[in-house]
Amino acid sequence: MNDLTGRGPVFDPQELERLLVARQNAGDVDGMTALFEPDAVLDCGGGRLVRGRDAIRSLYVEGIAAGRKFAMGEQRPALICGDLAMTSTRLPDGDVTTEVARRQTDGSWLWVIDRYAVS
């Protein structure tokens, strides 16, 4: 398990969501961004795609500055197949997030695809 302040590797894809929310609540944009592969893609909805850590970081900086907070929802068990894992959370408003994580060479997990909530 990874602590909130540390930036150590995440060895359970199930921990990624919890860490993202906790780091956002702490205002830790770099910690949030560290949960993604360097060229990850994030689907914000409405046809808006954000690609790469720099762009993802900018998105999170904007969100924190605007006071947006991610809600902790009911996380589904990660579905793992080899070096890929699908993570998913049902948010309190009923929306569902879906992410794809990839196992890294050191055995840790990072998100490579993230789709924000879709009803």
mmCIF file of N, CA and C in Angstrom:
data_model
loop_
_atom_site.group_PDB
_atom_site.id
_atom_site.type_symbol
_atom_site.label_atom_id
_atom_site.label_comp_id
_atom_site.label_asym_id
_atom_site.label_seq_id
_atom_site.Cartn_x
_atom_site.Cartn_y
_atom_site.Cartn_z
ATOM 1 N N MET A 1 0.846 -1.188 0.000
ATOM 2 C CA MET A 1 0.000 0.000 0.000
ATOM 3 C C MET A 1 0.876 1.231 0.000
ATOM 4 N N ASN A 2 0.448 2.255 -0.668
ATOM 5 C CA ASN A 2 1.175 3.502 -0.813
ATOM 6 C C ASN A 2 0.577 4.524 0.142
ATOM 7 N N ASP A 3 1.428 5.310 0.800
ATOM 8 C CA ASP A 3 0.864 6.355 1.653
ATOM 9 C C ASP A 3 0.529 7.582 0.820
ATOM 10 N N LEU A 4 -0.213 8.501 1.420
ATOM 11 C CA LEU A 4 -0.705 9.655 0.672
ATOM 12 C C LEU A 4 0.400 10.636 0.324
ATOM 13 N N THR A 5 1.397 10.758 1.183
ATOM 14 C CA THR A 5 2.417 11.760 0.953
ATOM 15 C C THR A 5 3.570 11.220 0.137
ATOM 16 N N GLY A 6 3.790 9.908 0.195
ATOM 17 C CA GLY A 6 4.880 9.311 -0.554
ATOM 18 C C GLY A 6 4.544 9.201 -2.027
ATOM 19 N N ARG A 7 5.546 9.064 -2.825
ATOM 20 C CA ARG A 7 5.346 8.906 -4.258
ATOM 21 C C ARG A 7 5.873 7.566 -4.718
ATOM 22 N N GLY A 8 5.921 6.616 -3.788
ATOM 23 C CA GLY A 8 6.413 5.295 -4.134
ATOM 24 C C GLY A 8 5.505 4.615 -5.132
ATOM 25 N N PRO A 9 5.999 3.522 -5.693
ATOM 26 C CA PRO A 9 5.214 2.770 -6.675
ATOM 27 C C PRO A 9 3.911 2.232 -6.081
ATOM 28 N N VAL A 10 2.914 2.103 -6.931
ATOM 29 C CA VAL A 10 1.616 1.536 -6.545
ATOM 30 C C VAL A 10 1.576 0.110 -7.094
ATOM 31 N N PHE A 11 1.564 -0.883 -6.202
ATOM 32 C CA PHE A 11 1.639 -2.269 -6.626
ATOM 33 C C PHE A 11 0.282 -2.957 -6.687
ATOM 34 N N ASP A 12 -0.778 -2.215 -6.490
ATOM 35 C CA ASP A 12 -2.144 -2.743 -6.604
ATOM 36 C C ASP A 12 -2.950 -1.727 -7.407
ATOM 37 N N PRO A 13 -3.436 -2.092 -8.595
ATOM 38 C CA PRO A 13 -4.179 -1.107 -9.398
ATOM 39 C C PRO A 13 -5.403 -0.564 -8.669
ATOM 40 N N GLN A 14 -5.899 -1.302 -7.697
ATOM 41 C CA GLN A 14 -7.058 -0.876 -6.915
ATOM 42 C C GLN A 14 -6.752 0.374 -6.085
ATOM 43 N N GLU A 15 -5.477 0.624 -5.804
ATOM 44 C CA GLU A 15 -5.074 1.772 -4.989
ATOM 45 C C GLU A 15 -5.047 3.088 -5.772
ATOM 46 N N LEU A 16 -4.999 3.017 -7.090
ATOM 47 C CA LEU A 16 -4.843 4.231 -7.896
ATOM 48 C C LEU A 16 -5.956 5.241 -7.640
ATOM 49 N N GLU A 17 -7.195 4.795 -7.631
ATOM 50 C CA GLU A 17 -8.338 5.710 -7.446
ATOM 51 C C GLU A 17 -8.296 6.380 -6.082
ATOM 52 N N ARG A 18 -8.061 5.586 -5.042
ATOM 53 C CA ARG A 18 -8.004 6.132 -3.689
ATOM 54 C C ARG A 18 -6.908 7.189 -3.580
ATOM 55 N N LEU A 19 -5.748 6.883 -4.160
ATOM 56 C CA LEU A 19 -4.648 7.836 -4.118
ATOM 57 C C LEU A 19 -4.953 9.096 -4.908
ATOM 58 N N LEU A 20 -5.599 8.964 -6.065
ATOM 59 C CA LEU A 20 -5.954 10.145 -6.860
ATOM 60 C C LEU A 20 -6.843 11.084 -6.054
ATOM 61 N N VAL A 21 -7.876 10.551 -5.427
ATOM 62 C CA VAL A 21 -8.807 11.378 -4.649
ATOM 63 C C VAL A 21 -8.099 11.984 -3.438
ATOM 64 N N ALA A 22 -7.328 11.181 -2.731
ATOM 65 C CA ALA A 22 -6.627 11.679 -1.539
ATOM 66 C C ALA A 22 -5.630 12.772 -1.908
ATOM 67 N N ARG A 23 -4.901 12.577 -2.984
ATOM 68 C CA ARG A 23 -3.918 13.583 -3.398
ATOM 69 C C ARG A 23 -4.596 14.853 -3.888
ATOM 70 N N GLN A 24 -5.742 14.722 -4.549
ATOM 71 C CA GLN A 24 -6.463 15.922 -4.957
ATOM 72 C C GLN A 24 -6.922 16.698 -3.727
ATOM 73 N N ASN A 25 -7.465 15.989 -2.756
ATOM 74 C CA ASN A 25 -7.913 16.646 -1.527
ATOM 75 C C ASN A 25 -6.770 17.335 -0.803
ATOM 76 N N ALA A 26 -5.558 16.818 -0.966
ATOM 77 C CA ALA A 26 -4.378 17.425 -0.348
ATOM 78 C C ALA A 26 -3.768 18.510 -1.231
ATOM 79 N N GLY A 27 -4.309 18.714 -2.444
ATOM 80 C CA GLY A 27 -3.762 19.702 -3.370
ATOM 81 C C GLY A 27 -2.460 19.261 -4.010
ATOM 82 N N ASP A 28 -2.188 17.961 -4.039
ATOM 83 C CA ASP A 28 -0.944 17.403 -4.548
ATOM 84 C C ASP A 28 -1.072 17.059 -6.034
ATOM 85 N N VAL A 29 -0.942 18.060 -6.878
ATOM 86 C CA VAL A 29 -1.094 17.877 -8.321
ATOM 87 C C VAL A 29 -0.011 16.964 -8.882
ATOM 88 N N ASP A 30 1.216 17.131 -8.424
ATOM 89 C CA ASP A 30 2.293 16.280 -8.928
ATOM 90 C C ASP A 30 2.051 14.825 -8.542
ATOM 91 N N GLY A 31 1.545 14.598 -7.336
ATOM 92 C CA GLY A 31 1.220 13.245 -6.907
ATOM 93 C C GLY A 31 0.103 12.640 -7.733
ATOM 94 N N MET A 32 -0.882 13.462 -8.104
ATOM 95 C CA MET A 32 -1.970 12.989 -8.957
ATOM 96 C C MET A 32 -1.423 12.588 -10.324
ATOM 97 N N THR A 33 -0.611 13.453 -10.890
ATOM 98 C CA THR A 33 -0.064 13.235 -12.223
ATOM 99 C C THR A 33 0.859 12.016 -12.256
ATOM 100 N N ALA A 34 1.528 11.736 -11.147
ATOM 101 C CA ALA A 34 2.455 10.604 -11.075
ATOM 102 C C ALA A 34 1.749 9.255 -11.187
ATOM 103 N N LEU A 35 0.429 9.236 -11.105
ATOM 104 C CA LEU A 35 -0.338 7.995 -11.211
ATOM 105 C C LEU A 35 -0.594 7.586 -12.668
ATOM 106 N N PHE A 36 -0.110 8.389 -13.617
ATOM 107 C CA PHE A 36 -0.334 8.160 -15.047
ATOM 108 C C PHE A 36 0.970 7.893 -15.772
ATOM 109 N N GLU A 37 0.904 7.070 -16.818
ATOM 110 C CA GLU A 37 2.056 6.893 -17.704
ATOM 111 C C GLU A 37 2.346 8.219 -18.401
ATOM 112 N N PRO A 38 3.597 8.422 -18.868
ATOM 113 C CA PRO A 38 3.960 9.698 -19.492
ATOM 114 C C PRO A 38 3.073 10.123 -20.653
ATOM 115 N N ASP A 39 2.578 9.187 -21.463
ATOM 116 C CA ASP A 39 1.755 9.569 -22.614
ATOM 117 C C ASP A 39 0.311 9.074 -22.475
ATOM 118 N N ALA A 40 -0.160 9.012 -21.242
ATOM 119 C CA ALA A 40 -1.543 8.583 -20.970
ATOM 120 C C ALA A 40 -2.542 9.538 -21.622
ATOM 121 N N VAL A 41 -3.755 9.034 -21.813
ATOM 122 C CA VAL A 41 -4.837 9.849 -22.366
ATOM 123 C C VAL A 41 -5.991 9.866 -21.365
ATOM 124 N N LEU A 42 -6.560 11.037 -21.186
ATOM 125 C CA LEU A 42 -7.668 11.234 -20.261
ATOM 126 C C LEU A 42 -8.846 11.812 -21.045
ATOM 127 N N ASP A 43 -9.976 11.141 -20.993
ATOM 128 C CA ASP A 43 -11.201 11.586 -21.654
ATOM 129 C C ASP A 43 -12.026 12.355 -20.636
ATOM 130 N N CYS A 44 -12.114 13.660 -20.820
ATOM 131 C CA CYS A 44 -12.826 14.530 -19.877
ATOM 132 C C CYS A 44 -14.321 14.593 -20.147
ATOM 133 N N GLY A 45 -14.767 13.981 -21.234
ATOM 134 C CA GLY A 45 -16.162 14.074 -21.623
ATOM 135 C C GLY A 45 -16.352 15.186 -22.639
ATOM 136 N N GLY A 46 -17.465 15.137 -23.322
ATOM 137 C CA GLY A 46 -17.762 16.178 -24.306
ATOM 138 C C GLY A 46 -16.773 16.220 -25.458
ATOM 139 N N GLY A 47 -16.107 15.090 -25.729
ATOM 140 C CA GLY A 47 -15.155 15.045 -26.830
ATOM 141 C C GLY A 47 -13.788 15.620 -26.501
ATOM 142 N N ARG A 48 -13.561 16.019 -25.265
ATOM 143 C CA ARG A 48 -12.278 16.615 -24.883
ATOM 144 C C ARG A 48 -11.329 15.531 -24.373
ATOM 145 N N LEU A 49 -10.212 15.350 -25.103
ATOM 146 C CA LEU A 49 -9.169 14.415 -24.698
ATOM 147 C C LEU A 49 -7.939 15.200 -24.267
ATOM 148 N N VAL A 50 -7.308 14.737 -23.202
ATOM 149 C CA VAL A 50 -6.082 15.343 -22.710
ATOM 150 C C VAL A 50 -5.013 14.265 -22.787
ATOM 151 N N ARG A 51 -3.889 14.567 -23.451
ATOM 152 C CA ARG A 51 -2.845 13.558 -23.673
ATOM 153 C C ARG A 51 -1.525 13.988 -23.045
ATOM 154 N N GLY A 52 -0.925 13.071 -22.310
ATOM 155 C CA GLY A 52 0.394 13.296 -21.735
ATOM 156 C C GLY A 52 0.334 13.896 -20.345
ATOM 157 N N ARG A 53 1.376 13.605 -19.569
ATOM 158 C CA ARG A 53 1.406 14.072 -18.170
ATOM 159 C C ARG A 53 1.343 15.577 -18.042
ATOM 160 N N ASP A 54 2.014 16.316 -18.931
ATOM 161 C CA ASP A 54 1.989 17.783 -18.816
ATOM 162 C C ASP A 54 0.571 18.313 -18.965
ATOM 163 N N ALA A 55 -0.155 17.800 -19.945
ATOM 164 C CA ALA A 55 -1.530 18.248 -20.171
ATOM 165 C C ALA A 55 -2.444 17.797 -19.027
ATOM 166 N N ILE A 56 -2.230 16.584 -18.535
ATOM 167 C CA ILE A 56 -3.024 16.081 -17.410
ATOM 168 C C ILE A 56 -2.748 16.931 -16.179
ATOM 169 N N ARG A 57 -1.490 17.260 -15.954
ATOM 170 C CA ARG A 57 -1.128 18.107 -14.817
ATOM 171 C C ARG A 57 -1.843 19.467 -14.919
ATOM 172 N N SER A 58 -1.816 20.068 -16.097
ATOM 173 C CA SER A 58 -2.486 21.362 -16.300
ATOM 174 C C SER A 58 -3.979 21.260 -15.999
ATOM 175 N N LEU A 59 -4.601 20.167 -16.434
ATOM 176 C CA LEU A 59 -6.017 19.955 -16.166
ATOM 177 C C LEU A 59 -6.277 19.907 -14.657
ATOM 178 N N TYR A 60 -5.432 19.183 -13.934
ATOM 179 C CA TYR A 60 -5.612 19.072 -12.481
ATOM 180 C C TYR A 60 -5.314 20.389 -11.765
ATOM 181 N N VAL A 61 -4.337 21.144 -12.250
ATOM 182 C CA VAL A 61 -4.069 22.471 -11.673
ATOM 183 C C VAL A 61 -5.310 23.342 -11.806
ATOM 184 N N GLU A 62 -5.917 23.354 -12.995
ATOM 185 C CA GLU A 62 -7.150 24.129 -13.225
ATOM 186 C C GLU A 62 -8.262 23.669 -12.292
ATOM 187 N N GLY A 63 -8.434 22.362 -12.171
ATOM 188 C CA GLY A 63 -9.503 21.823 -11.336
ATOM 189 C C GLY A 63 -9.351 22.202 -9.876
ATOM 190 N N ILE A 64 -8.140 22.079 -9.356
ATOM 191 C CA ILE A 64 -7.902 22.432 -7.955
ATOM 192 C C ILE A 64 -8.090 23.927 -7.753
ATOM 193 N N ALA A 65 -7.598 24.746 -8.691
ATOM 194 C CA ALA A 65 -7.771 26.200 -8.588
ATOM 195 C C ALA A 65 -9.250 26.584 -8.599
ATOM 196 N N ALA A 66 -10.059 25.817 -9.331
ATOM 197 C CA ALA A 66 -11.497 26.101 -9.413
ATOM 198 C C ALA A 66 -12.268 25.503 -8.231
ATOM 199 N N GLY A 67 -11.560 24.758 -7.368
ATOM 200 C CA GLY A 67 -12.215 24.186 -6.198
ATOM 201 C C GLY A 67 -12.955 22.888 -6.453
ATOM 202 N N ARG A 68 -12.737 22.270 -7.623
ATOM 203 C CA ARG A 68 -13.402 20.999 -7.905
ATOM 204 C C ARG A 68 -12.796 19.892 -7.051
ATOM 205 N N LYS A 69 -13.656 19.014 -6.582
ATOM 206 C CA LYS A 69 -13.215 17.876 -5.761
ATOM 207 C C LYS A 69 -13.790 16.595 -6.336
ATOM 208 N N PHE A 70 -12.950 15.573 -6.434
ATOM 209 C CA PHE A 70 -13.425 14.260 -6.828
ATOM 210 C C PHE A 70 -14.141 13.639 -5.639
ATOM 211 N N ALA A 71 -15.215 12.957 -5.903
ATOM 212 C CA ALA A 71 -15.942 12.254 -4.847
ATOM 213 C C ALA A 71 -15.420 10.823 -4.765
ATOM 214 N N MET A 72 -15.312 10.319 -3.554
ATOM 215 C CA MET A 72 -14.937 8.914 -3.382
ATOM 216 C C MET A 72 -16.200 8.098 -3.556
ATOM 217 N N GLY A 73 -16.166 7.184 -4.472
ATOM 218 C CA GLY A 73 -17.340 6.375 -4.756
ATOM 219 C C GLY A 73 -17.134 4.926 -4.374
ATOM 220 N N GLU A 74 -17.991 4.090 -4.924
ATOM 221 C CA GLU A 74 -17.913 2.648 -4.702
ATOM 222 C C GLU A 74 -17.056 2.043 -5.809
ATOM 223 N N GLN A 75 -15.873 1.609 -5.434
ATOM 224 C CA GLN A 75 -14.950 1.083 -6.416
ATOM 225 C C GLN A 75 -15.235 -0.392 -6.675
ATOM 226 N N ARG A 76 -15.294 -0.738 -7.946
ATOM 227 C CA ARG A 76 -15.434 -2.139 -8.342
ATOM 228 C C ARG A 76 -14.066 -2.803 -8.249
ATOM 229 N N PRO A 77 -14.027 -4.125 -8.015
ATOM 230 C CA PRO A 77 -12.737 -4.817 -8.016
ATOM 231 C C PRO A 77 -12.073 -4.667 -9.392
ATOM 232 N N ALA A 78 -10.777 -4.440 -9.380
ATOM 233 C CA ALA A 78 -10.043 -4.328 -10.635
ATOM 234 C C ALA A 78 -10.138 -5.642 -11.400
ATOM 235 N N LEU A 79 -10.300 -5.537 -12.705
ATOM 236 C CA LEU A 79 -10.318 -6.697 -13.587
ATOM 237 C C LEU A 79 -8.941 -6.750 -14.246
ATOM 238 N N ILE A 80 -8.175 -7.779 -13.914
ATOM 239 C CA ILE A 80 -6.780 -7.867 -14.357
ATOM 240 C C ILE A 80 -6.625 -8.990 -15.366
ATOM 241 N N CYS A 81 -5.933 -8.669 -16.463
ATOM 242 C CA CYS A 81 -5.597 -9.652 -17.489
ATOM 243 C C CYS A 81 -4.144 -9.386 -17.880
ATOM 244 N N GLY A 82 -3.246 -10.238 -17.395
ATOM 245 C CA GLY A 82 -1.828 -10.037 -17.690
ATOM 246 C C GLY A 82 -1.330 -8.721 -17.120
ATOM 247 N N ASP A 83 -0.812 -7.873 -18.001
ATOM 248 C CA ASP A 83 -0.251 -6.593 -17.575
ATOM 249 C C ASP A 83 -1.225 -5.431 -17.697
ATOM 250 N N LEU A 84 -2.512 -5.729 -17.926
ATOM 251 C CA LEU A 84 -3.531 -4.689 -18.005
ATOM 252 C C LEU A 84 -4.562 -4.884 -16.895
ATOM 253 N N ALA A 85 -5.080 -3.773 -16.402
ATOM 254 C CA ALA A 85 -6.135 -3.820 -15.395
ATOM 255 C C ALA A 85 -7.166 -2.748 -15.710
ATOM 256 N N MET A 86 -8.441 -3.107 -15.606
ATOM 257 C CA MET A 86 -9.511 -2.129 -15.742
ATOM 258 C C MET A 86 -10.008 -1.805 -14.339
ATOM 259 N N THR A 87 -9.987 -0.517 -14.017
ATOM 260 C CA THR A 87 -10.516 -0.057 -12.743
ATOM 261 C C THR A 87 -11.760 0.769 -13.025
ATOM 262 N N SER A 88 -12.670 0.793 -12.069
ATOM 263 C CA SER A 88 -13.946 1.469 -12.286
ATOM 264 C C SER A 88 -14.556 1.845 -10.947
ATOM 265 N N THR A 89 -15.183 3.010 -10.918
ATOM 266 C CA THR A 89 -15.814 3.497 -9.688
ATOM 267 C C THR A 89 -17.181 4.077 -10.016
ATOM 268 N N ARG A 90 -18.191 3.694 -9.222
ATOM 269 C CA ARG A 90 -19.508 4.327 -9.311
ATOM 270 C C ARG A 90 -19.498 5.469 -8.302
ATOM 271 N N LEU A 91 -19.657 6.689 -8.806
ATOM 272 C CA LEU A 91 -19.632 7.874 -7.953
ATOM 273 C C LEU A 91 -20.965 8.049 -7.226
ATOM 274 N N PRO A 92 -20.977 8.846 -6.163
ATOM 275 C CA PRO A 92 -22.225 9.034 -5.406
ATOM 276 C C PRO A 92 -23.401 9.513 -6.252
ATOM 277 N N ASP A 93 -23.133 10.246 -7.362
ATOM 278 C CA ASP A 93 -24.226 10.739 -8.208
ATOM 279 C C ASP A 93 -24.688 9.696 -9.231
ATOM 280 N N GLY A 94 -24.079 8.493 -9.201
ATOM 281 C CA GLY A 94 -24.466 7.429 -10.118
ATOM 282 C C GLY A 94 -23.590 7.322 -11.348
ATOM 283 N N ASP A 95 -22.779 8.343 -11.631
ATOM 284 C CA ASP A 95 -21.867 8.272 -12.765
ATOM 285 C C ASP A 95 -20.813 7.201 -12.502
ATOM 286 N N VAL A 96 -20.200 6.720 -13.581
ATOM 287 C CA VAL A 96 -19.197 5.665 -13.475
ATOM 288 C C VAL A 96 -17.922 6.111 -14.188
ATOM 289 N N THR A 97 -16.774 5.914 -13.540
ATOM 290 C CA THR A 97 -15.484 6.154 -14.183
ATOM 291 C C THR A 97 -14.925 4.813 -14.631
ATOM 292 N N THR A 98 -14.099 4.849 -15.662
ATOM 293 C CA THR A 98 -13.436 3.646 -16.137
ATOM 294 C C THR A 98 -12.005 4.019 -16.510
ATOM 295 N N GLU A 99 -11.069 3.194 -16.053
ATOM 296 C CA GLU A 99 -9.666 3.452 -16.334
ATOM 297 C C GLU A 99 -8.984 2.143 -16.728
ATOM 298 N N VAL A 100 -7.902 2.283 -17.488
ATOM 299 C CA VAL A 100 -7.053 1.146 -17.820
ATOM 300 C C VAL A 100 -5.669 1.451 -17.257
ATOM 301 N N ALA A 101 -5.172 0.520 -16.442
ATOM 302 C CA ALA A 101 -3.822 0.633 -15.887
ATOM 303 C C ALA A 101 -2.938 -0.419 -16.556
ATOM 304 N N ARG A 102 -1.640 -0.113 -16.591
ATOM 305 C CA ARG A 102 -0.693 -1.071 -17.155
ATOM 306 C C ARG A 102 0.390 -1.352 -16.110
ATOM 307 N N ARG A 103 0.723 -2.638 -15.971
ATOM 308 C CA ARG A 103 1.804 -3.018 -15.061
ATOM 309 C C ARG A 103 3.125 -2.542 -15.669
ATOM 310 N N GLN A 104 3.932 -1.894 -14.863
ATOM 311 C CA GLN A 104 5.227 -1.386 -15.292
ATOM 312 C C GLN A 104 6.290 -2.463 -15.091
ATOM 313 N N THR A 105 7.475 -2.242 -15.604
ATOM 314 C CA THR A 105 8.538 -3.248 -15.530
ATOM 315 C C THR A 105 8.931 -3.583 -14.093
ATOM 316 N N ASP A 106 8.716 -2.661 -13.146
ATOM 317 C CA ASP A 106 9.044 -2.932 -11.740
ATOM 318 C C ASP A 106 7.891 -3.589 -10.985
ATOM 319 N N GLY A 107 6.785 -3.886 -11.700
ATOM 320 C CA GLY A 107 5.627 -4.517 -11.072
ATOM 321 C C GLY A 107 4.592 -3.535 -10.564
ATOM 322 N N SER A 108 4.886 -2.252 -10.629
ATOM 323 C CA SER A 108 3.918 -1.246 -10.200
ATOM 324 C C SER A 108 2.889 -1.007 -11.306
ATOM 325 N N TRP A 109 1.847 -0.234 -10.992
ATOM 326 C CA TRP A 109 0.764 0.043 -11.935
ATOM 327 C C TRP A 109 0.610 1.542 -12.128
ATOM 328 N N LEU A 110 0.363 1.954 -13.373
ATOM 329 C CA LEU A 110 0.031 3.335 -13.712
ATOM 330 C C LEU A 110 -1.129 3.316 -14.695
ATOM 331 N N TRP A 111 -1.965 4.346 -14.592
ATOM 332 C CA TRP A 111 -3.039 4.470 -15.572
ATOM 333 C C TRP A 111 -2.485 4.903 -16.917
ATOM 334 N N VAL A 112 -3.057 4.344 -17.976
ATOM 335 C CA VAL A 112 -2.705 4.724 -19.345
ATOM 336 C C VAL A 112 -3.914 5.354 -20.045
ATOM 337 N N ILE A 113 -5.123 4.983 -19.615
ATOM 338 C CA ILE A 113 -6.372 5.546 -20.145
ATOM 339 C C ILE A 113 -7.297 5.838 -18.972
ATOM 340 N N ASP A 114 -7.903 7.009 -18.995
ATOM 341 C CA ASP A 114 -8.848 7.387 -17.935
ATOM 342 C C ASP A 114 -10.047 8.061 -18.584
ATOM 343 N N ARG A 115 -11.212 7.508 -18.329
ATOM 344 C CA ARG A 115 -12.445 8.131 -18.823
ATOM 345 C C ARG A 115 -13.227 8.606 -17.615
ATOM 346 N N TYR A 116 -13.432 9.927 -17.577
ATOM 347 C CA TYR A 116 -14.221 10.515 -16.490
ATOM 348 C C TYR A 116 -15.619 9.928 -16.504
ATOM 349 N N ALA A 117 -16.354 10.274 -15.532
ATOM 350 C CA ALA A 117 -17.688 9.723 -15.301
ATOM 351 C C ALA A 117 -18.598 9.851 -16.522
ATOM 352 N N VAL A 118 -19.276 8.753 -16.795
ATOM 353 C CA VAL A 118 -20.316 8.734 -17.819
ATOM 354 C C VAL A 118 -21.529 8.047 -17.206
ATOM 355 N N SER A 119 -22.680 8.617 -17.389
ATOM 356 C CA SER A 119 -23.896 8.047 -16.813
ATOM 357 C C SER A 119 -24.347 6.838 -17.591
#
